[in-house]
């Protein structure tokens, strides 16, 4: 089987190969720049530099009396570990990102660790195309939008390419090697999902080098975290591999409320025979955060209030949001003969969610609100499987990379009886305390809906010559959705079959540059009327989306850049003036997505990205027709810099800024959320302590303590996170 190694020689698939940096792909890629993940930048003030330097050294100094500390030479470039060159493209298989006719963004484990990111929004805060819709301290979880389109919580998240349900929950980032975001439609590549995109989490697995890592961390207000990561290959010729990861988080959040999170994962693999590998992995997490807010909404005629401080707790101290997730996956990979491979995989996810949190309705322009306690228990289940064959065929001078197969994904929502209890009246300008009614959360469950999608797909990547190639892909989807009444009877059934084509042309006049045009169609699941609407629980049939994209990707020595023009067309769902959630009309998004990275000598790295967007609703409802799409900023931008101090080897400073423009909160544009700009600074120090690698990190996010609103779906608001400090020490044995 062809080995998959990254451009810096590190194996991306240690399960299948014995880390041979001299293989064909490694030789082809060696010597090209590994620049950084799209990020942010900030001019560091002398005070900030002094504080961060003190923070990094303070950890080292605690060890100085008993051990020897020696600074360790860092990476060859400031950004080399942030740049990914190979990624999964679903049904298209694993490809070099330069050869994919789509926009793909990758957060590597090094970037995630250096940013001390805890959510997917933080992991991609350097990509201007990815914007936060919520946060998992002030709100229930970290929701994101890609190019203004919310990621589908039922079908938009994958683990190793297979679907996993994340209904108001977050996957623990510590267990994953990298996260890949496919921007836009995924119809052929991944099948059924919204046009926002796909987030694919790649599981950490045993590599050829042993892994023994322990880290401890601290965050505002008094959050703490401990993690252990152990990986080994063993047996004859390293036949077996095992990677185990465990995380515990506790303490008090910046809302002065408790948090507790425990997660553990294990990934096992065995080389059954040459070219035949079986993998098995599992992940479990239980997370409970107090003081979280279900959402804040505005009564009719009420103006948008000014944003509140992110550290102000709007909910009661007895409220909480708790989720558990349990996932298991297995895959068999077989190199049948020559270039022909087979992959057979299955993944199951089970999730529970308990709401005992506040819902605020602002009733007047003075900031007065009614506070309700939402009590709700629910379950979400998903199962997915795929069978994929891939190989190469030669027809004269023309070569073909062929893939074909089938997949299935099923999602099920099981709800409990919903409880809504009025607590009292408060005001956004002050803390208000109410007594805990002490009511139970009803755990009597009934099935609300289930969906099933079976797909059959095939594609041909045709290499006409050394410069020109084209992709022809076709997926047939058979989609069924059932909705149920409280007594278990079926209330609605939707069945739809559709063909989803993917067409693309790629021109590579040189090995380091590619121009492409692509067209994709996709099906997405219809929405469900939210709690605040009069037709709550009503579900709608699937929608069809289309995407057109033209772009360029370029890699140079010490720099890289990409740009994409795109247009997305999809069906429109919104809450009308009668407070009824409906599916009617259409909307379009078009824009320009650009990003670039540059290394200035050995010490400086700069990264930047920006997205220009224009969106428009088309509807028979005059209050919505021609208005901007909700939660879409016309302009977002991010800039980041990293500086390796040449006089103190191992010390790196970083800084960034991120701008998000104004957004419409609802489809009728009744409220416009103001723009905001965030600044971050950080420092890390890599050293040898007693002969072992140690990395000290400190990050200060939202340096200026900007107050801002995040607009979530259906006109809900969540306060943005305040200034937060994170510090950690990582020990590698």
XYZ file of C-alpha atoms in Angstrom:
733
model
C 0.000 0.000 0.000
C 1.256 3.467 -0.787
C 2.636 5.092 2.346
C 1.276 8.468 3.392
C 3.919 10.701 4.902
C 3.840 14.422 5.497
C 6.183 16.913 3.929
C 8.308 17.148 7.033
C 8.872 13.398 6.958
C 6.492 12.510 9.775
C 4.190 9.623 9.012
C 0.508 10.483 8.790
C -0.425 6.808 8.763
C 1.878 4.901 11.087
C -0.727 2.159 11.203
C -0.071 1.306 7.553
C 3.605 2.135 7.107
C 6.874 1.939 8.993
C 7.651 5.677 8.808
C 9.928 5.672 5.814
C 10.740 9.339 5.090
C 12.426 8.269 1.906
C 9.343 6.911 0.240
C 8.094 8.284 -3.043
C 5.635 10.772 -1.602
C 8.109 11.905 1.046
C 10.785 12.581 -1.598
C 8.283 14.458 -3.737
C 7.256 16.697 -0.875
C 10.541 17.164 0.983
C 12.011 20.617 0.713
C 8.722 22.449 0.256
C 7.711 24.933 2.888
C 5.617 23.873 5.857
C 4.168 27.220 6.781
C 1.403 27.896 9.192
C -2.237 27.497 9.801
C -4.272 30.581 9.019
C -4.225 32.686 12.150
C -4.067 36.050 13.813
C -1.484 38.665 14.723
C -0.924 41.374 17.278
C 1.732 43.932 18.040
C 3.045 42.927 21.476
C 3.288 45.663 24.064
C 6.360 45.807 26.340
C 4.142 45.103 29.347
C 2.577 42.037 27.666
C 5.996 40.703 26.686
C 7.270 41.168 30.206
C 4.254 39.451 31.750
C 4.381 36.483 29.392
C 8.133 36.079 29.758
C 7.728 36.072 33.533
C 4.901 33.530 33.243
C 6.950 31.143 31.109
C 10.055 31.438 33.288
C 8.167 31.135 36.560
C 7.334 27.507 35.785
C 10.901 26.693 34.849
C 12.291 28.362 37.941
C 10.265 26.126 40.242
C 12.299 23.176 38.949
C 15.714 24.854 38.873
C 16.865 23.944 42.384
C 16.558 20.194 41.722
C 17.060 19.621 37.975
C 19.123 20.985 35.138
C 17.246 23.031 32.550
C 18.659 23.381 29.044
C 16.950 25.291 26.271
C 16.065 23.117 23.290
C 16.331 24.102 19.660
C 12.856 24.707 18.243
C 11.467 23.825 14.823
C 13.287 24.926 11.698
C 10.646 27.584 11.122
C 8.176 29.325 13.373
C 5.172 27.773 11.608
C 6.358 24.475 10.177
C 4.236 22.261 12.433
C 1.004 24.150 11.679
C 0.838 23.394 7.974
C -0.890 20.215 6.784
C -0.361 18.980 3.230
C -2.477 15.839 3.151
C -6.090 15.439 4.207
C -9.097 13.195 3.876
C -11.611 14.053 1.160
C -14.247 11.491 2.078
C -15.238 9.439 -0.939
C -12.340 10.938 -2.907
C -9.902 9.343 -0.459
C -6.748 10.837 1.024
C -5.235 13.509 -1.201
C -2.689 16.283 -1.199
C -4.572 19.469 -0.378
C -2.938 21.155 -3.357
C -4.717 18.652 -5.604
C -8.220 19.097 -4.169
C -10.625 21.432 -6.021
C -12.200 22.607 -2.766
C -11.296 24.841 0.164
C -9.907 22.891 3.103
C -8.608 24.221 6.412
C -6.673 22.104 8.913
C -5.908 22.623 12.602
C -2.957 20.442 13.575
C -2.361 19.145 17.085
C 0.619 21.512 17.379
C -1.503 24.558 16.608
C -4.248 23.397 18.960
C -1.714 22.802 21.739
C 0.086 26.135 21.290
C -3.209 28.032 21.288
C -4.377 25.883 24.245
C -7.658 25.585 22.388
C -10.495 23.712 24.082
C -13.213 24.060 21.412
C -13.409 23.772 17.641
C -14.062 27.527 17.435
C -10.771 28.206 19.236
C -8.939 25.635 17.120
C -9.961 27.570 13.978
C -9.974 31.098 15.339
C -7.193 31.891 12.901
C -9.393 31.068 9.897
C -11.586 34.032 8.998
C -14.087 31.704 7.296
C -14.876 30.001 10.627
C -16.909 32.088 13.082
C -18.234 31.240 16.545
C -21.993 31.113 17.123
C -21.738 30.223 20.808
C -19.244 29.265 23.495
C -19.383 26.325 25.882
C -19.020 28.283 29.141
C -21.551 31.094 28.787
C -23.632 28.893 26.479
C -24.102 25.175 26.137
C -21.502 24.273 23.536
C -19.160 25.716 20.930
C -21.136 26.124 17.708
C -19.487 27.393 14.542
C -20.435 28.653 11.108
C -18.329 28.184 7.983
C -18.628 31.028 5.491
C -21.736 32.102 7.381
C -23.463 28.706 7.356
C -23.893 26.858 10.643
C -22.314 23.431 10.867
C -24.910 20.668 10.960
C -24.974 19.130 14.459
C -26.559 15.897 13.216
C -24.526 15.287 10.058
C -21.673 17.803 9.909
C -19.203 16.205 12.339
C -17.124 13.147 11.476
C -14.543 11.052 13.288
C -12.134 9.447 10.833
C -14.590 10.164 8.034
C -17.665 8.574 9.644
C -20.639 10.467 11.000
C -21.128 11.336 14.661
C -23.996 13.278 16.236
C -23.050 16.312 18.324
C -26.270 17.857 19.588
C -25.213 20.771 21.801
C -21.985 18.992 22.772
C -18.263 19.306 22.054
C -15.731 16.633 21.164
C -12.612 16.755 23.383
C -9.796 18.065 21.201
C -7.061 16.347 23.218
C -7.821 12.987 21.596
C -7.312 14.018 17.972
C -4.305 14.375 15.699
C -5.863 17.114 13.598
C -9.215 18.550 12.563
C -10.000 19.070 8.888
C -12.713 21.448 7.759
C -14.115 21.095 4.265
C -15.677 24.450 3.469
C -18.961 24.321 1.619
C -20.956 21.453 0.156
C -19.869 17.892 0.796
C -22.476 16.093 -1.295
C -20.274 13.595 -3.091
C -17.435 13.424 -0.537
C -19.427 12.790 2.644
C -23.034 12.539 1.589
C -25.874 14.053 3.548
C -25.156 17.346 5.420
C -25.803 21.088 5.416
C -23.866 23.270 2.945
C -21.821 24.836 5.753
C -19.188 22.139 5.514
C -17.735 19.146 7.308
C -15.487 18.947 10.369
C -13.505 15.699 10.303
C -11.584 14.734 13.457
C -8.608 12.411 12.954
C -8.005 10.095 15.916
C -4.590 9.989 17.587
C -3.027 6.588 17.027
C 0.220 4.876 17.960
C 3.190 6.091 15.917
C 6.596 4.518 15.370
C 8.028 6.731 18.105
C 6.732 6.051 21.623
C 4.564 8.787 23.122
C 4.608 9.506 26.860
C 3.160 12.905 27.692
C 1.695 14.438 30.830
C 0.425 18.005 31.029
C -1.151 20.216 33.671
C -2.907 23.498 33.016
C -4.667 26.441 34.633
C -7.305 28.824 33.291
C -9.399 31.781 34.410
C -10.980 31.864 37.059
C -9.606 28.753 38.673
C -10.066 26.079 36.030
C -7.487 23.332 35.999
C -6.785 20.462 33.620
C -4.601 17.370 33.677
C -3.910 15.102 30.717
C -1.949 11.929 30.046
C -1.196 10.620 26.542
C 0.546 7.255 26.113
C 1.256 5.536 22.792
C 3.275 2.442 21.929
C 3.860 -0.022 19.125
C 4.759 -3.523 20.247
C 5.002 -7.130 19.144
C 7.011 -8.610 16.303
C 7.908 -5.875 13.799
C 5.725 -3.437 15.782
C 2.678 -5.343 14.678
C 0.391 -3.888 17.350
C -0.300 -0.296 18.285
C -2.089 1.256 21.250
C -2.724 4.926 22.101
C -4.484 5.887 25.333
C -5.503 9.421 26.278
C -7.155 10.645 29.481
C -8.242 14.152 30.517
C -9.686 15.595 33.720
C -10.875 19.189 33.991
C -12.384 20.867 37.020
C -12.518 23.996 39.115
C -14.401 27.233 38.534
C -15.073 28.970 35.205
C -14.816 32.696 34.485
C -18.544 32.841 35.332
C -17.650 31.804 38.907
C -19.426 28.487 38.362
C -18.209 24.882 38.659
C -17.068 22.797 35.709
C -16.205 19.130 35.547
C -15.088 17.181 32.509
C -13.652 13.685 32.238
C -12.783 11.995 28.985
C -10.790 8.968 27.937
C -9.984 7.382 24.593
C -8.146 4.343 23.325
C -7.090 3.469 19.779
C -5.811 -0.004 18.922
C -4.526 -1.367 15.643
C -3.002 -4.606 14.401
C -1.276 -5.430 11.130
C -2.998 -8.729 10.364
C -0.909 -9.350 7.260
C 1.171 -7.288 4.827
C -1.184 -4.586 3.588
C -4.033 -5.636 5.903
C -4.755 -3.568 9.028
C -7.608 -3.609 11.518
C -8.273 -0.673 13.850
C -10.578 -0.253 16.837
C -11.079 2.914 18.869
C -13.353 4.252 21.565
C -14.040 7.622 23.157
C -16.018 8.606 26.250
C -16.647 12.026 27.756
C -18.853 13.385 30.515
C -19.016 17.145 30.877
C -21.021 19.314 33.249
C -20.812 23.091 33.396
C -22.818 25.240 35.777
C -24.078 28.743 35.075
C -24.587 28.099 31.357
C -27.324 29.877 29.456
C -29.670 28.078 27.074
C -30.029 31.359 25.178
C -31.181 34.958 25.335
C -33.908 36.225 23.022
C -35.701 39.523 22.408
C -39.422 40.175 22.659
C -41.164 41.846 19.707
C -40.265 45.515 19.352
C -37.312 45.382 21.752
C -34.051 46.871 20.499
C -30.814 44.926 20.667
C -29.265 45.643 24.086
C -25.636 46.573 24.454
C -23.367 43.564 24.993
C -22.664 42.520 28.566
C -19.308 41.650 30.057
C -18.390 38.080 29.242
C -17.635 37.320 32.896
C -21.114 38.385 34.050
C -23.209 35.325 34.812
C -26.706 35.880 33.443
C -28.078 32.574 34.705
C -28.544 31.197 38.199
C -25.809 29.399 40.129
C -27.903 26.211 40.329
C -28.350 25.907 36.566
C -26.257 23.484 34.554
C -25.813 21.751 31.208
C -24.535 18.167 31.170
C -23.648 15.926 28.253
C -22.183 12.469 27.876
C -20.849 11.060 24.632
C -19.679 7.534 23.891
C -18.297 6.605 20.491
C -16.760 3.449 19.100
C -15.329 2.901 15.641
C -13.622 0.160 13.698
C -12.052 -0.081 10.258
C -10.440 -2.703 8.057
C -7.955 -1.473 5.452
C -6.652 -3.832 2.808
C -4.172 -3.297 0.019
C -5.770 -5.735 -2.391
C -3.091 -5.580 -5.078
C -0.820 -2.878 -6.431
C -2.632 0.453 -6.252
C -6.003 -1.065 -5.326
C -7.192 -0.586 -1.755
C -10.322 -1.338 0.214
C -11.669 0.353 3.344
C -14.545 -0.996 5.425
C -15.564 1.061 8.446
C -18.261 1.485 11.078
C -18.825 4.092 13.812
C -21.456 4.416 16.496
C -22.130 7.412 18.748
C -24.452 7.639 21.740
C -25.091 10.969 23.438
C -27.235 12.161 26.323
C -27.996 15.759 27.184
C -29.474 17.234 30.354
C -30.718 20.817 30.432
C -31.333 22.570 33.711
C -30.503 26.040 32.489
C -31.865 29.547 32.035
C -33.662 31.049 29.062
C -33.909 34.851 29.126
C -36.451 36.961 27.210
C -35.613 40.671 27.188
C -38.954 42.470 27.459
C -38.076 46.175 27.093
C -35.343 48.574 26.048
C -34.265 49.092 29.668
C -32.783 45.582 29.727
C -35.447 43.960 31.884
C -36.002 40.275 31.216
C -38.098 37.291 32.200
C -36.059 34.276 33.243
C -37.319 30.742 32.714
C -35.784 27.488 33.820
C -35.607 24.913 31.040
C -35.632 21.284 32.207
C -35.021 18.743 29.481
C -33.413 15.342 29.024
C -32.730 13.909 25.566
C -30.690 11.316 23.709
C -29.131 11.348 20.262
C -27.820 8.249 18.528
C -25.968 7.824 15.274
C -24.572 4.901 13.310
C -22.597 5.116 10.105
C -20.703 2.691 7.894
C -18.882 2.776 4.598
C -17.234 0.499 2.062
C -14.750 2.160 -0.286
C -12.604 0.802 -3.103
C -9.902 2.900 -4.761
C -7.252 2.279 -7.354
C -5.607 3.392 -10.564
C -6.396 2.529 -14.170
C -4.343 3.410 -17.232
C -6.031 3.991 -20.605
C -3.302 4.797 -23.062
C -1.570 7.992 -21.954
C -4.429 8.910 -19.614
C -4.456 7.693 -15.999
C -7.494 7.402 -13.739
C -7.753 7.482 -9.943
C -10.990 5.608 -9.399
C -13.070 5.351 -6.225
C -16.442 3.710 -5.710
C -18.434 2.373 -2.817
C -21.418 2.732 -0.567
C -22.184 4.257 2.804
C -24.982 4.533 5.306
C -25.710 6.954 8.093
C -28.538 6.933 10.568
C -29.431 9.517 13.222
C -32.047 9.243 15.939
C -33.375 11.870 18.343
C -35.090 10.742 21.552
C -36.630 13.445 23.731
C -37.968 13.660 27.227
C -40.857 15.799 28.415
C -39.884 19.451 28.397
C -40.274 21.576 31.515
C -40.513 25.375 31.471
C -40.691 27.154 34.837
C -40.848 30.904 35.370
C -38.197 32.042 37.863
C -38.689 35.811 37.950
C -37.750 39.187 36.482
C -34.218 40.565 36.251
C -32.137 43.177 34.459
C -29.054 42.806 32.272
C -27.204 45.506 34.237
C -27.123 43.568 37.516
C -26.982 40.081 38.963
C -30.329 38.667 40.017
C -30.745 35.669 42.310
C -33.745 33.358 42.416
C -34.453 30.341 44.560
C -33.888 26.931 43.034
C -37.325 25.344 42.546
C -35.643 21.957 42.891
C -37.795 20.365 40.229
C -36.668 17.081 38.659
C -35.703 16.620 35.031
C -38.217 14.199 33.527
C -36.334 11.277 31.966
C -39.346 9.516 30.456
C -38.315 9.339 26.810
C -40.048 9.098 23.441
C -38.610 8.930 19.956
C -38.903 12.312 18.225
C -37.374 11.527 14.837
C -35.024 9.282 12.935
C -33.323 9.715 9.604
C -31.597 7.227 7.367
C -29.520 7.870 4.286
C -28.009 5.193 2.051
C -25.608 6.317 -0.622
C -23.854 4.731 -3.574
C -21.026 6.707 -5.159
C -18.293 6.569 -7.776
C -15.689 9.022 -9.005
C -12.935 9.235 -11.566
C -10.022 11.638 -11.241
C -8.728 11.794 -14.800
C -5.119 12.878 -15.325
C -5.104 14.028 -18.950
C -1.434 14.990 -18.806
C 1.076 16.375 -16.312
C -0.852 19.661 -15.997
C -4.550 18.956 -16.498
C -6.883 16.746 -14.491
C -10.609 16.565 -13.926
C -12.902 14.970 -11.370
C -16.240 13.417 -12.191
C -18.183 12.108 -9.214
C -21.755 10.972 -8.736
C -23.621 9.949 -5.599
C -27.087 8.420 -5.419
C -28.809 9.101 -2.094
C -31.878 7.399 -0.701
C -33.089 9.490 2.238
C -35.908 8.696 4.672
C -37.030 10.766 7.651
C -39.712 9.880 10.208
C -41.143 12.170 12.886
C -43.198 10.803 15.761
C -45.971 11.904 18.111
C -45.793 11.506 21.880
C -47.746 8.240 21.669
C -45.193 6.781 19.258
C -47.306 7.106 16.139
C -45.752 8.575 13.004
C -46.561 12.244 12.459
C -44.585 12.905 9.268
C -42.569 10.893 6.781
C -40.281 12.253 4.089
C -38.648 10.110 1.446
C -36.378 11.462 -1.245
C -33.920 10.059 -3.723
C -31.444 12.277 -5.476
C -28.330 12.286 -7.625
C -25.573 14.573 -6.339
C -22.866 15.266 -8.915
C -19.407 16.698 -8.371
C -17.507 18.137 -11.330
C -14.099 19.776 -11.215
C -11.195 20.776 -13.406
C -7.648 21.335 -12.092
C -4.762 22.967 -13.921
C -1.239 22.679 -12.489
C 1.166 24.621 -14.701
C 3.821 23.856 -12.085
C 4.094 21.403 -9.219
C 3.648 24.170 -6.628
C 0.497 25.830 -7.991
C -2.998 24.694 -8.922
C -6.019 26.463 -10.396
C -9.417 24.832 -10.134
C -13.124 25.195 -10.784
C -15.707 22.919 -9.183
C -19.440 22.336 -8.975
C -21.132 20.345 -6.197
C -24.705 19.433 -5.322
C -25.827 18.134 -1.953
C -28.825 17.149 0.152
C -29.280 18.469 3.681
C -31.691 17.538 6.429
C -34.648 19.830 6.891
C -34.879 21.843 10.075
C -37.020 21.401 13.144
C -39.054 24.197 14.721
C -37.246 25.389 17.862
C -38.618 25.730 21.361
C -39.527 29.406 21.087
C -41.899 28.908 18.106
C -45.606 28.066 18.165
C -45.060 24.980 16.005
C -42.189 23.652 18.147
C -41.114 20.155 17.159
C -42.406 20.295 13.587
C -39.810 18.841 11.224
C -39.334 19.542 7.547
C -38.164 17.574 4.553
C -34.676 17.665 3.013
C -33.298 20.609 1.063
C -31.093 20.636 -2.012
C -28.020 22.871 -2.246
C -25.615 23.867 -5.005
C -22.101 25.296 -4.896
C -19.867 26.863 -7.521
C -16.220 27.560 -6.678
C -13.114 28.747 -8.511
C -9.788 29.016 -6.776
C -6.013 28.977 -6.783
C -3.502 27.424 -4.373
C 0.179 28.307 -4.407
C 3.137 27.148 -2.370
C 6.440 28.959 -2.552
C 9.698 28.795 -0.663
C 8.862 30.467 2.620
C 5.276 31.359 1.723
C 1.953 29.970 0.547
C -1.417 31.397 -0.417
C -4.873 30.390 -1.575
C -7.963 32.189 -2.788
C -11.455 31.010 -3.705
C -14.507 32.640 -5.244
C -17.665 30.770 -4.268
C -21.436 30.836 -4.578
C -23.827 28.680 -2.535
C -27.559 28.313 -3.177
C -29.829 26.590 -0.675
C -33.400 26.470 0.623
C -34.566 28.983 3.226
C -35.969 28.183 6.668
C -36.971 30.920 9.095
C -39.395 32.038 11.807
C -42.029 34.332 10.319
C -43.873 37.257 11.902
C -46.498 34.870 13.334
C -43.695 33.067 15.217
C -44.112 30.012 13.012
C -41.005 28.233 11.777
C -41.396 27.561 8.050
C -39.500 26.223 5.047
C -40.062 28.549 2.110
C -37.965 30.388 -0.437
C -34.228 30.282 -1.013
C -31.061 32.109 -0.115
C -27.699 32.601 -1.730
C -24.202 33.261 -0.468
C -21.332 34.479 -2.582
C -17.927 35.661 -1.574
C -14.159 35.624 -1.692
C -12.086 33.553 0.751
C -8.333 34.334 0.816
C -5.459 33.260 3.037
C -1.698 33.536 3.056
C 1.351 32.602 5.107
C 4.866 34.006 5.012
C 8.044 33.273 6.914
C 10.411 36.187 7.332
C 13.763 34.576 7.947
C 14.093 31.934 10.634
C 12.418 33.913 13.393
C 9.198 35.535 12.096
C 6.045 33.941 10.778
C 2.999 35.849 9.530
C -0.420 34.405 8.693
C -3.534 36.161 7.450
C -6.985 35.379 6.093
C -10.101 37.287 5.115
C -13.584 36.578 3.779
C -15.803 38.990 1.861
C -19.417 37.835 1.821
C -22.732 38.867 0.331
C -25.933 37.014 1.138
C -29.557 37.461 0.162
C -32.919 35.859 0.975
C -35.537 35.173 -1.665
C -39.020 34.655 -0.240
C -42.717 35.337 -0.759
C -42.664 36.919 2.698
C -41.948 40.642 2.082
C -40.403 41.044 5.536
C -37.680 38.553 4.568
C -37.325 38.914 0.791
C -34.087 40.625 -0.255
C -32.713 40.776 3.296
C -29.311 39.507 4.436
C -29.058 35.933 5.642
C -28.966 35.632 9.419
C -25.636 35.320 11.252
C -23.541 36.156 8.184
C -20.915 38.900 8.447
C -20.088 40.753 5.249
C -16.423 40.856 6.237
C -14.211 38.816 8.569
C -10.438 38.885 8.894
C -7.700 37.316 10.996
C -3.988 38.033 11.378
C -1.320 36.278 13.427
C 2.400 36.552 14.027
C 4.933 34.300 15.734
C 8.412 35.384 16.762
C 11.167 33.024 17.855
C 13.553 34.921 20.113
C 17.014 34.335 18.588
C 18.856 35.256 21.780
C 16.915 32.742 23.888
C 16.502 29.496 21.988
C 13.209 27.789 22.706
C 11.217 30.949 23.498
C 8.465 31.969 21.076
C 6.017 34.857 21.304
C 2.747 34.937 19.416
C -0.037 37.425 18.933
C -3.192 37.751 16.912
C -6.256 39.769 16.112
C -9.594 38.746 14.675
C -12.351 40.962 13.257
C -15.970 39.896 12.677
C -18.286 42.381 10.956
C -21.920 43.194 11.645
C -24.474 40.392 11.352
C -28.239 40.178 11.076
C -29.703 38.237 13.980
C -32.860 37.126 12.169
C -33.906 36.492 8.590
C -36.005 39.687 8.580
C -32.945 41.664 9.797
C -34.921 43.114 12.726
C -31.713 43.301 14.789
C -28.135 43.849 13.644
C -25.368 42.557 15.897
C -22.427 44.935 16.116
C -18.957 44.071 14.856
C -16.197 43.066 17.256
C -12.420 42.709 17.248
C -10.463 40.415 19.553
C -6.751 40.420 20.398
C -4.720 37.524 21.760
C -1.131 37.167 22.930
C 0.882 34.131 23.923
C 4.293 32.747 24.734
C 5.825 29.301 24.972
C 9.196 28.049 26.107
C 10.581 24.697 25.016
C 13.380 23.307 27.145
C 15.145 20.195 28.374
C 14.393 19.431 32.014
C 16.396 16.528 33.351
C 16.949 15.371 29.794
C 13.225 15.387 28.999
C 11.301 17.715 26.682
C 9.163 20.261 28.522
C 7.003 23.010 27.012
C 5.634 25.879 29.094
C 2.770 27.832 27.511
C 0.789 30.953 28.429
C -2.056 32.488 26.387
C -4.155 35.567 27.057
C -7.297 35.695 24.906
C -9.493 38.780 24.386
C -6.730 40.989 25.695
C -8.864 44.149 25.758
C -11.855 42.371 27.355
C -14.094 43.244 24.405
C -17.816 42.944 25.098
C -19.744 41.401 22.223
C -22.736 39.277 21.299
C -22.612 35.997 19.408
C -25.672 35.410 17.226
C -26.868 31.836 17.264
C -29.587 30.174 15.202
C -33.216 31.323 15.329
C -32.415 34.762 16.735
C -30.747 33.625 19.952
C -27.896 35.552 21.616
C -24.967 34.357 23.729
C -22.404 36.653 25.337
C -18.844 36.432 24.043
C -16.065 35.124 26.281
C -14.192 37.703 28.401
C -10.440 38.113 28.847
C -9.137 34.663 29.755
C -5.740 33.359 30.770
C -4.489 29.839 30.170
C -1.142 28.480 31.322
C 0.205 24.941 31.104
C 3.272 22.753 31.394
C 3.734 19.735 29.121
C 6.218 16.992 30.009
C 7.360 14.444 27.418
C 9.158 11.374 28.744
